[in-house]
mmCIF file of C-alpha atoms in Angstrom:
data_model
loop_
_atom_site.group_PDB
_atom_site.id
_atom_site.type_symbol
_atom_site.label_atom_id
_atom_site.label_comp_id
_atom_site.label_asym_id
_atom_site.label_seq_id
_atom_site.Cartn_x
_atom_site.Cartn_y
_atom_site.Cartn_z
ATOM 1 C CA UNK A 1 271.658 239.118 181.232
ATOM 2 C CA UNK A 2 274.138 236.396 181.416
ATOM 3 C CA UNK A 3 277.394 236.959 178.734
ATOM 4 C CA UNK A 4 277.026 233.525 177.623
ATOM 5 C CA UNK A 5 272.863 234.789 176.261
ATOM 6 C CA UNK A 6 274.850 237.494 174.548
ATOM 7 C CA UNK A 7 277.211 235.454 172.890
ATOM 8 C CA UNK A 8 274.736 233.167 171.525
ATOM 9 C CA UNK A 9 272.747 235.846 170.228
ATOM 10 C CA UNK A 10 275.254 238.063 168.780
ATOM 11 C CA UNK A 11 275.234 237.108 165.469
ATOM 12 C CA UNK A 12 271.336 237.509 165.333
ATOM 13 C CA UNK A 13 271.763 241.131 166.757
ATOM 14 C CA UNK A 14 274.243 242.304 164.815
ATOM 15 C CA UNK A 15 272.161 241.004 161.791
ATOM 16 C CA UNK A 16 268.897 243.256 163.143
ATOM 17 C CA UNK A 17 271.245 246.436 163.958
ATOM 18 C CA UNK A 18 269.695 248.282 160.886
ATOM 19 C CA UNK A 19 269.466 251.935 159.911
ATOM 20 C CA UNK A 20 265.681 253.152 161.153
ATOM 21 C CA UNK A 21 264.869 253.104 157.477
ATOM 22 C CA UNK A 22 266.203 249.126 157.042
ATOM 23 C CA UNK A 23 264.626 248.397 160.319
ATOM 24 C CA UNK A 24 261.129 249.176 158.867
ATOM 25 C CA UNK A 25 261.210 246.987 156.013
ATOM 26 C CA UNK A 26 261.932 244.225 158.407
ATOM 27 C CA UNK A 27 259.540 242.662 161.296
ATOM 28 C CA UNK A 28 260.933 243.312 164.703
ATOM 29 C CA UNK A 29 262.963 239.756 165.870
ATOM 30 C CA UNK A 30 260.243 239.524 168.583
ATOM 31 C CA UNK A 31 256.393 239.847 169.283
ATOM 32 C CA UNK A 32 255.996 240.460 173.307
ATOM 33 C CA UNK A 33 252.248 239.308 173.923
ATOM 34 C CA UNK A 34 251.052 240.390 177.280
ATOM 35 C CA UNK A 35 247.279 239.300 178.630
ATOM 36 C CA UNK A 36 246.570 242.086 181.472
ATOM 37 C CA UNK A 37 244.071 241.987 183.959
ATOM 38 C CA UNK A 38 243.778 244.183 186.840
ATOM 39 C CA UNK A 39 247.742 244.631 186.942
ATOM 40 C CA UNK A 40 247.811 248.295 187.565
ATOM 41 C CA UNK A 41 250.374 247.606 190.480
ATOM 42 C CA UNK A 42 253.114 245.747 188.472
ATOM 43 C CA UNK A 43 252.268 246.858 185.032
ATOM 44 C CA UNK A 44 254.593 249.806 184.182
ATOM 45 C CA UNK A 45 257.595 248.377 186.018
ATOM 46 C CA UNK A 46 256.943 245.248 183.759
ATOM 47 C CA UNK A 47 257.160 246.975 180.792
ATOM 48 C CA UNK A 48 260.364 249.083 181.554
ATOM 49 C CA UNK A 49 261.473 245.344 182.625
ATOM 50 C CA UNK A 50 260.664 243.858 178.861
ATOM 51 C CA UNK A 51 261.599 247.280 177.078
ATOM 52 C CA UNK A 52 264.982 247.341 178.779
ATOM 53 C CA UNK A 53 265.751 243.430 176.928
ATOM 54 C CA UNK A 54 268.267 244.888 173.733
ATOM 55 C CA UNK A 55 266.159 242.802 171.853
ATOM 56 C CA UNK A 56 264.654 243.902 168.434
ATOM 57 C CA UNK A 57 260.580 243.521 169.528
ATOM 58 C CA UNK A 58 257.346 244.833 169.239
ATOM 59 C CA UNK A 59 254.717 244.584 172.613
ATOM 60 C CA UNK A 60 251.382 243.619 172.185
ATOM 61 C CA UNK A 61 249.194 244.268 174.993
ATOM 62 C CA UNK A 62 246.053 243.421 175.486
ATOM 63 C CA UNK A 63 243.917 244.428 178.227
ATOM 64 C CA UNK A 64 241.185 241.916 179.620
ATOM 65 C CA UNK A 65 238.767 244.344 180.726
ATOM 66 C CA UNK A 66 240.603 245.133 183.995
ATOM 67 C CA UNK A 67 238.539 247.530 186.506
ATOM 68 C CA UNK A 68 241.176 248.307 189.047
ATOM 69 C CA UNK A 69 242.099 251.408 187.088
ATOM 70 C CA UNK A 70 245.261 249.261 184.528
ATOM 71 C CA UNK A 71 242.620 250.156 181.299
ATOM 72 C CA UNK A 72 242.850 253.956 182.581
ATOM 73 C CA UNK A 73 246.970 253.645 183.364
ATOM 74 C CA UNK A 74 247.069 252.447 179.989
ATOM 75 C CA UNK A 75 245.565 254.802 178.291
ATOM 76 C CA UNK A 76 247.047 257.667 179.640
ATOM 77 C CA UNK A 77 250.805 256.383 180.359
ATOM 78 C CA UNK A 78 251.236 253.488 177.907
ATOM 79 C CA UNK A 79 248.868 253.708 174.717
ATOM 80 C CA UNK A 80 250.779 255.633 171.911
ATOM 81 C CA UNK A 81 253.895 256.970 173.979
ATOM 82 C CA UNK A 82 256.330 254.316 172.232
ATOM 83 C CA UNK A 83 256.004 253.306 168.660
ATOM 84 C CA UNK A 84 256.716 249.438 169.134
ATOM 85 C CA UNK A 85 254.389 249.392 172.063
ATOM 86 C CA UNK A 86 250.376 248.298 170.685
ATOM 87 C CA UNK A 87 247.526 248.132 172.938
ATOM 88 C CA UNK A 88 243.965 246.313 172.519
ATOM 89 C CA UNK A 89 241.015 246.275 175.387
ATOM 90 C CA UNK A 90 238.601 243.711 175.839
ATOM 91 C CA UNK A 91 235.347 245.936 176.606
ATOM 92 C CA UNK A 92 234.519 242.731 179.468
ATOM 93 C CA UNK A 93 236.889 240.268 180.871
ATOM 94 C CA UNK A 94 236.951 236.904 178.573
ATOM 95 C CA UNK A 95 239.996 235.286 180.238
ATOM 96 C CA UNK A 96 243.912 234.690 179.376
ATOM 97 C CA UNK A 97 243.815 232.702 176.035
ATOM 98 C CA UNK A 98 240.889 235.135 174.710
ATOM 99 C CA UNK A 99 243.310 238.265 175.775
ATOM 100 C CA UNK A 100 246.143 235.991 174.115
ATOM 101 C CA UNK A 101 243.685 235.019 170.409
ATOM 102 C CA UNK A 102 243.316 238.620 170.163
ATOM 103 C CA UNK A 103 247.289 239.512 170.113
ATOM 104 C CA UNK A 104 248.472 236.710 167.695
ATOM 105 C CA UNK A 105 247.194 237.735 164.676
ATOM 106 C CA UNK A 106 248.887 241.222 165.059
ATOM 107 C CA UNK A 107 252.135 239.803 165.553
ATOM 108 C CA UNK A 108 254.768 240.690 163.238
ATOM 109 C CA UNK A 109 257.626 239.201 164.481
ATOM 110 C CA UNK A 110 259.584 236.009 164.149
ATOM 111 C CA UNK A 111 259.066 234.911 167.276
ATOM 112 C CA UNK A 112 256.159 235.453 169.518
ATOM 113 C CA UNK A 113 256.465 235.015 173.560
ATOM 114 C CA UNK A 114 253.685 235.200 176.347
ATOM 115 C CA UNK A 115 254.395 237.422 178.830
ATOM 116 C CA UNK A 116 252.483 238.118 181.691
ATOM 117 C CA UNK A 117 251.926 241.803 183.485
ATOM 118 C CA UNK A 118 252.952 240.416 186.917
ATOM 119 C CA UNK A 119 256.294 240.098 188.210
ATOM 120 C CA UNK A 120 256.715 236.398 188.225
ATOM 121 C CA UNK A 121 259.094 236.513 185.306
ATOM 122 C CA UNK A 122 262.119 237.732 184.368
ATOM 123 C CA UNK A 123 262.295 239.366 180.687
ATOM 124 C CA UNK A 124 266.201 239.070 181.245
ATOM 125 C CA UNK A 125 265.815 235.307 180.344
ATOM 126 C CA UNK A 126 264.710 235.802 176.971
ATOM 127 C CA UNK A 127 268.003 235.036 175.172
ATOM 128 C CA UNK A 128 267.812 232.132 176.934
ATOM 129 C CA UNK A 129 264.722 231.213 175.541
ATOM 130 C CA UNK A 130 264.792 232.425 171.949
ATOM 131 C CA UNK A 131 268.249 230.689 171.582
ATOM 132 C CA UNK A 132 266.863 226.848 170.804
ATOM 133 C CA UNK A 133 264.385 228.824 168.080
ATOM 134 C CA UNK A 134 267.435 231.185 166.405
ATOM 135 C CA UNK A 135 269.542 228.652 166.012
ATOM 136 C CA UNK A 136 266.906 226.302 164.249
ATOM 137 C CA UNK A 137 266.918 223.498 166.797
ATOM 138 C CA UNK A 138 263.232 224.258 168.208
ATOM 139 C CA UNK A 139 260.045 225.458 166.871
ATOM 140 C CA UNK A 140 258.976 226.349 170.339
ATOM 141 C CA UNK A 141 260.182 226.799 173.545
ATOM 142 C CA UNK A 142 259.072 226.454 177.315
ATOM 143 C CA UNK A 143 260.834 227.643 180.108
ATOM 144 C CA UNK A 144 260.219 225.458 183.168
ATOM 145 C CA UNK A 145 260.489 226.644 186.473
ATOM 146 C CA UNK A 146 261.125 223.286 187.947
ATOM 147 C CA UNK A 147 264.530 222.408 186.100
ATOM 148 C CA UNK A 148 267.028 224.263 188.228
ATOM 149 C CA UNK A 149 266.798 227.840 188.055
ATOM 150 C CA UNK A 150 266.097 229.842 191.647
ATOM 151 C CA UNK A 151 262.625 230.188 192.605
ATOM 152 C CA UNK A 152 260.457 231.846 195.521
ATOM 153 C CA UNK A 153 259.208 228.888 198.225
ATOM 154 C CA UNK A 154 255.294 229.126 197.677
ATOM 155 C CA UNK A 155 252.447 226.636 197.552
ATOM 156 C CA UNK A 156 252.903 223.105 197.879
ATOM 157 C CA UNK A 157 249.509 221.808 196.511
ATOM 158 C CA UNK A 158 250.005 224.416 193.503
ATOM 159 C CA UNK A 159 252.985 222.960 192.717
ATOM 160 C CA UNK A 160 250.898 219.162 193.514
ATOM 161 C CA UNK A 161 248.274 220.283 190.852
ATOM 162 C CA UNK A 162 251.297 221.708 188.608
ATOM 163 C CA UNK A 163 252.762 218.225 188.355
ATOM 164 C CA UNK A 164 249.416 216.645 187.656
ATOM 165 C CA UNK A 165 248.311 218.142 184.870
ATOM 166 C CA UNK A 166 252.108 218.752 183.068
ATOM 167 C CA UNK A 167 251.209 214.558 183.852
ATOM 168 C CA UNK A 168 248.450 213.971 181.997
ATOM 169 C CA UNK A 169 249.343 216.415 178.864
ATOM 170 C CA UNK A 170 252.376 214.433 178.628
ATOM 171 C CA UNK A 171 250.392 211.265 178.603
ATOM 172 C CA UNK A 172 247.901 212.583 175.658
ATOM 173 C CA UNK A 173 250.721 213.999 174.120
ATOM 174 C CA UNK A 174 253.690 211.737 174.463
ATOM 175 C CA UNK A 175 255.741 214.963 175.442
ATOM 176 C CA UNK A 176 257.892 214.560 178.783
ATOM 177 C CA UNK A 177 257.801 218.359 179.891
ATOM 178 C CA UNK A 178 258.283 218.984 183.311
ATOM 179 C CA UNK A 179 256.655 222.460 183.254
ATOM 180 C CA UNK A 180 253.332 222.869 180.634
ATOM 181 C CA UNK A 181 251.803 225.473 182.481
ATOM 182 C CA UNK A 182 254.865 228.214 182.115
ATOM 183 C CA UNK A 183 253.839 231.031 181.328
ATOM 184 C CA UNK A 184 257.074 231.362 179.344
ATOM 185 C CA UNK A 185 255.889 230.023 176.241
ATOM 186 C CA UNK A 186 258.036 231.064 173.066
ATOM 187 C CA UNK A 187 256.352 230.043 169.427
ATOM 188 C CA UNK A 188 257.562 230.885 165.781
ATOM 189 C CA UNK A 189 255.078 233.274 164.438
ATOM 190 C CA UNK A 190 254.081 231.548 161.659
ATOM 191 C CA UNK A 191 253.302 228.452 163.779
ATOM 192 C CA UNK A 192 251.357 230.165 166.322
ATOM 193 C CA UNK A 193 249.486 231.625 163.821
ATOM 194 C CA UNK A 194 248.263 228.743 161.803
ATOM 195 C CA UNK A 195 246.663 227.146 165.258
ATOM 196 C CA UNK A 196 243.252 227.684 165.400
ATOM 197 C CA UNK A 197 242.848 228.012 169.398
ATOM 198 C CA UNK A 198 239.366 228.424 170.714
ATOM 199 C CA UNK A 199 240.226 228.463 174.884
ATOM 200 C CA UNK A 200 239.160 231.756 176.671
ATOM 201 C CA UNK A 201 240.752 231.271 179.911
ATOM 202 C CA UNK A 202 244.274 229.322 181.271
ATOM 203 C CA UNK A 203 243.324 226.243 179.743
ATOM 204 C CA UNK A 204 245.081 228.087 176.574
ATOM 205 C CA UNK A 205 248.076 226.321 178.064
ATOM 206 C CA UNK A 206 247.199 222.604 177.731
ATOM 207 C CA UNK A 207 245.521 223.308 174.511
ATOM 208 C CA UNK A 208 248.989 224.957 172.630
ATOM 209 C CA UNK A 209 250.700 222.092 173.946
ATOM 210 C CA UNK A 210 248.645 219.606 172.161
ATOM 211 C CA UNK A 211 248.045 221.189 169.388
ATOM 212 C CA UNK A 212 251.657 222.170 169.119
ATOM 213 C CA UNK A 213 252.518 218.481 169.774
ATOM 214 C CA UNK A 214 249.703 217.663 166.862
ATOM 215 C CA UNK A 215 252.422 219.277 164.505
ATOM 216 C CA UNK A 216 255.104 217.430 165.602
ATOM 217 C CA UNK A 217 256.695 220.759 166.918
ATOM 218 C CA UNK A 218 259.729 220.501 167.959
ATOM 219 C CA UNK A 219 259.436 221.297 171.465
ATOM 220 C CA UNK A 220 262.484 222.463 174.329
ATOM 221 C CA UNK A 221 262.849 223.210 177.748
ATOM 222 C CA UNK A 222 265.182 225.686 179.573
ATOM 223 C CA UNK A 223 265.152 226.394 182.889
ATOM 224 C CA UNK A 224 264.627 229.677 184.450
ATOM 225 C CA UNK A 225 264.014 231.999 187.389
ATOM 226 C CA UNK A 226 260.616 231.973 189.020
ATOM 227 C CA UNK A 227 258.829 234.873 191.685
ATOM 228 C CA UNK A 228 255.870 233.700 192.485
ATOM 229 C CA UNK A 229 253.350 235.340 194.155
ATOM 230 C CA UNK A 230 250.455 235.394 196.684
ATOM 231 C CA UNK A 231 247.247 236.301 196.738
ATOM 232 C CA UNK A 232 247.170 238.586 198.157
ATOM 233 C CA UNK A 233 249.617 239.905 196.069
ATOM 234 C CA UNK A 234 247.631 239.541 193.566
ATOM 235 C CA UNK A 235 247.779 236.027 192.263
ATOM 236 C CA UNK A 236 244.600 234.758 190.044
ATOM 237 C CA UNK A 237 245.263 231.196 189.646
ATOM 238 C CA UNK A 238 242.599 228.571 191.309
ATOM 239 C CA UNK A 239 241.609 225.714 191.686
ATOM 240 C CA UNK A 240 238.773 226.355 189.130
ATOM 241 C CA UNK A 241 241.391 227.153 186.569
ATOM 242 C CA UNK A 242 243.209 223.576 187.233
ATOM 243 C CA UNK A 243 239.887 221.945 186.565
ATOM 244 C CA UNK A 244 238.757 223.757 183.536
ATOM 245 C CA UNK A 245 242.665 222.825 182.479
ATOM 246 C CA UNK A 246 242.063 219.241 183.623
ATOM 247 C CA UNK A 247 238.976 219.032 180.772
ATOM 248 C CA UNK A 248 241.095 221.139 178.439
ATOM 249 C CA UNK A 249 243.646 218.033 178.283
ATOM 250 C CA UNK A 250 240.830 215.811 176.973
ATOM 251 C CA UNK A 251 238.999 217.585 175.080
ATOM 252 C CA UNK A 252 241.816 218.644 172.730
ATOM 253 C CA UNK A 253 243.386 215.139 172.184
ATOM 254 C CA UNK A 254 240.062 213.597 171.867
ATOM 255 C CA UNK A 255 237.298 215.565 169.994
ATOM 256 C CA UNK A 256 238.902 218.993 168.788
#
């Protein structure tokens, strides 16, 4: 974590450094929401990644009907071995923004922020990204991958369809993001919660952009770090998804 994240959050932290009685009549600053499917290799080092942030949160995970053995790890490493840690399981898998529908209304924090149970992201960067929220500039935050921060050299035509659709949303919109598929999406809680989203899959991500620019949210961007991965590392990502986000764009400026 860069000094210049902690000095910008200071004052918020020192604010949340309660007794443990104080700190239960308040909601945690943060509500980590993490869709998981088939992560078993990643998912513990993840968490000890987003646990390690000195960060007043809570974790919400939700597991998508994995059968790779994560709904097993979960249960016997993760479910009810830390008290701000929360798990829910899918019985089949219904996709990302279903996984993501199910968290949100549990969230009892400020803030909520997607997180997924890969290694693509770097919990280190949320200071970064709660700082436009804390200090009352943003209602939501994205943090794009394509404004300057260090990323791995991957796919070209990902990063093609990437610039595509962030296109188009911007066009239906009237947004000029340069990154609306992040996964690093950070929301006030309240917001997130009045949104009535109805996507199952990774067209969640054009639909909370246009209904967040609906609301006239006040939307920023901050660059940061991005690992991405193969396949055959376990990447899930197609070109199915980018279509099914392609009619996503539409149908939410036009007939939701």
């Amino acid at each position: 974590m860069r000094p210049a994240d902690n000095v910008a959050l200071a004052p918020v932290l020192r604010e949340r450094q309660h007794s443990q009685d104080e700190a239960d009549a308040h909601p945690p600053l943060l509500s980590l929401l993490i869709p998981v499917y088939n992560e078993r290799a990643t998912l513990l080092e993840i968490l000890d990644r987003v646990r390690a942030v000195p960060i007043p949160k809570e974790i919400l995970i939700v597991d998508d009907g994995s059968t790779d053995g994560t709904r097993e790890l979960l249960r016997r490493e993760v479910d009810g071995h830390w008290p701000e840690v929360r798990v829910f399981y899918h019985e089949r898998n219904a996709g990302k923004g279903s996984a993501l529908r199910t968290a949100i209304p549990h969230a009892t924090g400020d803030v909520c922020l997607i997180q997924d149970a890969d290694l693509e992201y770097d919990p280190r960067e949320y200071p970064r990204l709660l700082e436009p929220i804390l200090d009352g500039r943003a209602d939501a935050v994205y943090g794009s991958r394509f404004l300057g921060g260090p990323h791995r050299v991957l796919f070209f035509w990902h990063y093609v369809g990437n610039q595509v659709l962030t296109t188009l949303s911007n066009m239906f919109t009237n947004l000029n993001l340069t990154d609306m598929e992040t996964c690093y999406k950070v929301v006030r809680t309240d917001l997130l919660q009045s949104l009535r989203l109805r996507s199952r899959g990774f067209e969640i991500e054009p639909e909370l952009t246009a209904k967040l620019a609906r609301r006239r949210a006040r939307i920023y961007e901050v660059p940061i770090s991005y690992s991405g991965r193969t396949y055959e590392e376990g990447k899930k990502i197609g070109w199915r998804d980018g279509v099914k986000a392609l009619g996503s764009i539409f149908r939410y400026r036009f007939f939701d």
